[in-house]
Short mmCIF file of C-alpha atoms in Angstrom, two decimals:
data_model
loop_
_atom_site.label_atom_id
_atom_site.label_comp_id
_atom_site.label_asym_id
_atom_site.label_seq_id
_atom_site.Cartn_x
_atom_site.Cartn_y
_atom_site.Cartn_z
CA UNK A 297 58.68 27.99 -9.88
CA UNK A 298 61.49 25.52 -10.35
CA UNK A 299 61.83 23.42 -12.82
CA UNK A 300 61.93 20.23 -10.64
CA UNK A 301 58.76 21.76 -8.80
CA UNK A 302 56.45 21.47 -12.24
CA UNK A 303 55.95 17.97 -11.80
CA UNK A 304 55.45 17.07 -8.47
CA UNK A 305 51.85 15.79 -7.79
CA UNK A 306 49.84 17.41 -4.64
CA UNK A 307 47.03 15.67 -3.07
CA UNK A 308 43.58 18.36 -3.69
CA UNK A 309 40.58 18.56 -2.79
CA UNK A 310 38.09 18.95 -6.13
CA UNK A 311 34.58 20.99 -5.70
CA UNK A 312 31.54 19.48 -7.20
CA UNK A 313 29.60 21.25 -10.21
CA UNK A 314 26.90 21.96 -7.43
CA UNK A 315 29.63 22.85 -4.73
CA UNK A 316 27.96 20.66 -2.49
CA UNK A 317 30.41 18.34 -1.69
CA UNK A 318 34.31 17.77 -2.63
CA UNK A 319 36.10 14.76 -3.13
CA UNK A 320 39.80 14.03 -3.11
CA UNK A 321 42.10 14.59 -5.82
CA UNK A 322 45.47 15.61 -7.46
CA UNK A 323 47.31 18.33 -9.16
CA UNK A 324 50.74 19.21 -10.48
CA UNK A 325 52.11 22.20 -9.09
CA UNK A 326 51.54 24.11 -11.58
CA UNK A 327 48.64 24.29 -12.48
CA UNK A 328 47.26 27.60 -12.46
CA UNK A 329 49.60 28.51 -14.96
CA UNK A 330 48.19 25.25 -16.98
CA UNK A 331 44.73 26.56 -16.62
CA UNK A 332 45.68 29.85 -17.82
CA UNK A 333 46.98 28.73 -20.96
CA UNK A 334 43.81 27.32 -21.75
CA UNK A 335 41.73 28.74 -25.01
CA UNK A 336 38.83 30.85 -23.38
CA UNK A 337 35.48 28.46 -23.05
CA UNK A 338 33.66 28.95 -26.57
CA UNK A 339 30.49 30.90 -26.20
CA UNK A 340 28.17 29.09 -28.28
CA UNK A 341 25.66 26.18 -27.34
CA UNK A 342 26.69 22.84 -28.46
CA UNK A 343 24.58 19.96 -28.79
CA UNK A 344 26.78 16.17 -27.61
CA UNK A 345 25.52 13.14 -28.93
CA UNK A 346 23.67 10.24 -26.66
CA UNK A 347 27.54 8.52 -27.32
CA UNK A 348 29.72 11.58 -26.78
CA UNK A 349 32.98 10.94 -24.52
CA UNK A 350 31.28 13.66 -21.79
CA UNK A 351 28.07 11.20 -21.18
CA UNK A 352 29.84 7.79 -21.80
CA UNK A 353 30.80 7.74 -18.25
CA UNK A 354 27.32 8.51 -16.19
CA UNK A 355 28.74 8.59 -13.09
CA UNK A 356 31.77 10.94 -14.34
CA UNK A 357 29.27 13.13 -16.02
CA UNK A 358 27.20 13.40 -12.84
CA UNK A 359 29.95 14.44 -10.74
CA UNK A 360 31.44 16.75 -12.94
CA UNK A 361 28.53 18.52 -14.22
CA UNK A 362 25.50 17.38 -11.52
CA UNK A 363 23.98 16.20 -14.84
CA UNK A 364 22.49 12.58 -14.22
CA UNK A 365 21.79 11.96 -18.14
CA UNK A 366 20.61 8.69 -19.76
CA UNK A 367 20.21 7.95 -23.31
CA UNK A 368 16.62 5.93 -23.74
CA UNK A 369 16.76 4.85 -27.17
CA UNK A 370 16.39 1.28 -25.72
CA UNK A 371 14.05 2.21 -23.31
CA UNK A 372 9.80 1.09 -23.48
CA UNK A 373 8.59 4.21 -25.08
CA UNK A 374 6.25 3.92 -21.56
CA UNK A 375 9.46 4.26 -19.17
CA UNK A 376 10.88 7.04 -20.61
CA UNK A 377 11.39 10.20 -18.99
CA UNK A 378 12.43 12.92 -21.43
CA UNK A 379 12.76 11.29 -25.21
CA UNK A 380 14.01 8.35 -27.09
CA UNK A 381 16.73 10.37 -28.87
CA UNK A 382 17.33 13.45 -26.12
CA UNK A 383 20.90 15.65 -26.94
CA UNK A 384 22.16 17.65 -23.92
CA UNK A 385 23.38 21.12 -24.38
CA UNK A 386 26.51 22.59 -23.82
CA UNK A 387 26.98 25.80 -23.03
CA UNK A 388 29.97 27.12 -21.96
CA UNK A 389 31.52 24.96 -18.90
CA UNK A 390 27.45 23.44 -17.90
CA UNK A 391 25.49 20.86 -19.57
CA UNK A 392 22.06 23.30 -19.26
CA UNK A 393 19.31 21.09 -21.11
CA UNK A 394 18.07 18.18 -22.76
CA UNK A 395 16.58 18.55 -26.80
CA UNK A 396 14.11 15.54 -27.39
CA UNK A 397 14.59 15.84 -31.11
CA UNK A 398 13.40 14.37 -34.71
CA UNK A 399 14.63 14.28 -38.22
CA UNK A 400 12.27 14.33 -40.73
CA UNK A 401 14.78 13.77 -43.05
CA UNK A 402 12.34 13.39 -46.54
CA UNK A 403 11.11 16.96 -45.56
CA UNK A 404 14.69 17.79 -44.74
CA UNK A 405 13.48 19.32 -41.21
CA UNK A 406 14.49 18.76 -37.73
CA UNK A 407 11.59 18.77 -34.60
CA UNK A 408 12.08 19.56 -31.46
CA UNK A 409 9.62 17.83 -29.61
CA UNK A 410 10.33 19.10 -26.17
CA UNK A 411 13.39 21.07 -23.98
CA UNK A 412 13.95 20.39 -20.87
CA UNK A 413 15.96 22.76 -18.83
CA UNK A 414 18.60 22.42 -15.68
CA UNK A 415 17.41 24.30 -12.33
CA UNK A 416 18.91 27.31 -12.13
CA UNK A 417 19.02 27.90 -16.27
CA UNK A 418 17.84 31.42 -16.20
CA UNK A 419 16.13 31.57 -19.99
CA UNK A 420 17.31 34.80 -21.68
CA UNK A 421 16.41 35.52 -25.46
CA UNK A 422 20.63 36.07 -25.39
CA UNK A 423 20.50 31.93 -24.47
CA UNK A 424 17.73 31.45 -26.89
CA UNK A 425 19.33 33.19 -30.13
CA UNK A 426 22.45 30.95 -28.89
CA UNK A 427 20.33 27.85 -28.87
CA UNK A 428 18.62 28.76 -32.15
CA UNK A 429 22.37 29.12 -33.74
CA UNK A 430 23.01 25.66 -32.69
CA UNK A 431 19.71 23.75 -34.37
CA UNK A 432 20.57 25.50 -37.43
CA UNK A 433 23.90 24.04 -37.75
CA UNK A 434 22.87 20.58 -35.95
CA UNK A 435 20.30 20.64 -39.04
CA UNK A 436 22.10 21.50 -41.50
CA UNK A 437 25.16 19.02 -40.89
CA UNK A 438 21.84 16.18 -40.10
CA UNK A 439 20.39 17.33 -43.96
CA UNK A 440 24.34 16.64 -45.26
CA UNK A 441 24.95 20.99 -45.71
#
């Protein structure tokens, strides 16, 4: 590719996260070769804050992940649907759950109190061990380890 190629901007057409739908975009010509210089997606389940830059932006998150998320903190107890305090997960390139959580923090313990799971989240121990991984860390950086 040319040098005065790189930059020129191409009108796209972008998939959604379900691939049932696409929606107009744009993309400099190169960028395949921008993609593969990427890091490789980590392989370990991450849990984002109710205030993380991903969710911030419901509508963003919804159409780039088919994740509708909400943080209810300030909703009546009575109106909520999955938690007050509910952390997605992150695994990979998908947003695949939703942790209602609690930290006991003068027992130095974290609860789950429920997990909800995406359709189409196949549960595999492999998954589980990775989920595991990440409340160990999420409790020991909550207990201040």
């Amino acid at each position: 590719m040319k040098a005065e190629e790189k930059n020129i901007i191409h009108r796209v057409l972008l998939e959604s996260a379900d691939g049932k739908k696409t929606v107009p975009g744009y993309a400099l010509s190169d960028w395949k070769q921008r993609l593969r210089k990427l890091p490789p997606v980590p392989d370990r389940v991450r849990f984002l804050a109710p205030f993380d830059p991903v969710l911030r932006d419901r509508a963003r998150t919804l159409r780039i992940f088919g994740f509708d998320y909400r943080f209810e903190g300030f909703v009546p107890a009575k109106k909520r649907i999955y938690g007050y305090y509910v952390m997605p997960l992150l695994y990979r390139d998908r947003l695949i759950a939703r942790a209602d959580m609690k930290m006991h923090r003068d027992r130095g313990e974290l609860e789950v109190k429920n997990m909800f799971y995406e359709p189409g989240i196949k549960q595999t121990s492999a998954l589980h061990k990775k989920i595991d991984a990440a409340l160990d860390r999420l409790a020991d950086f909550l207990a201040g380890n």
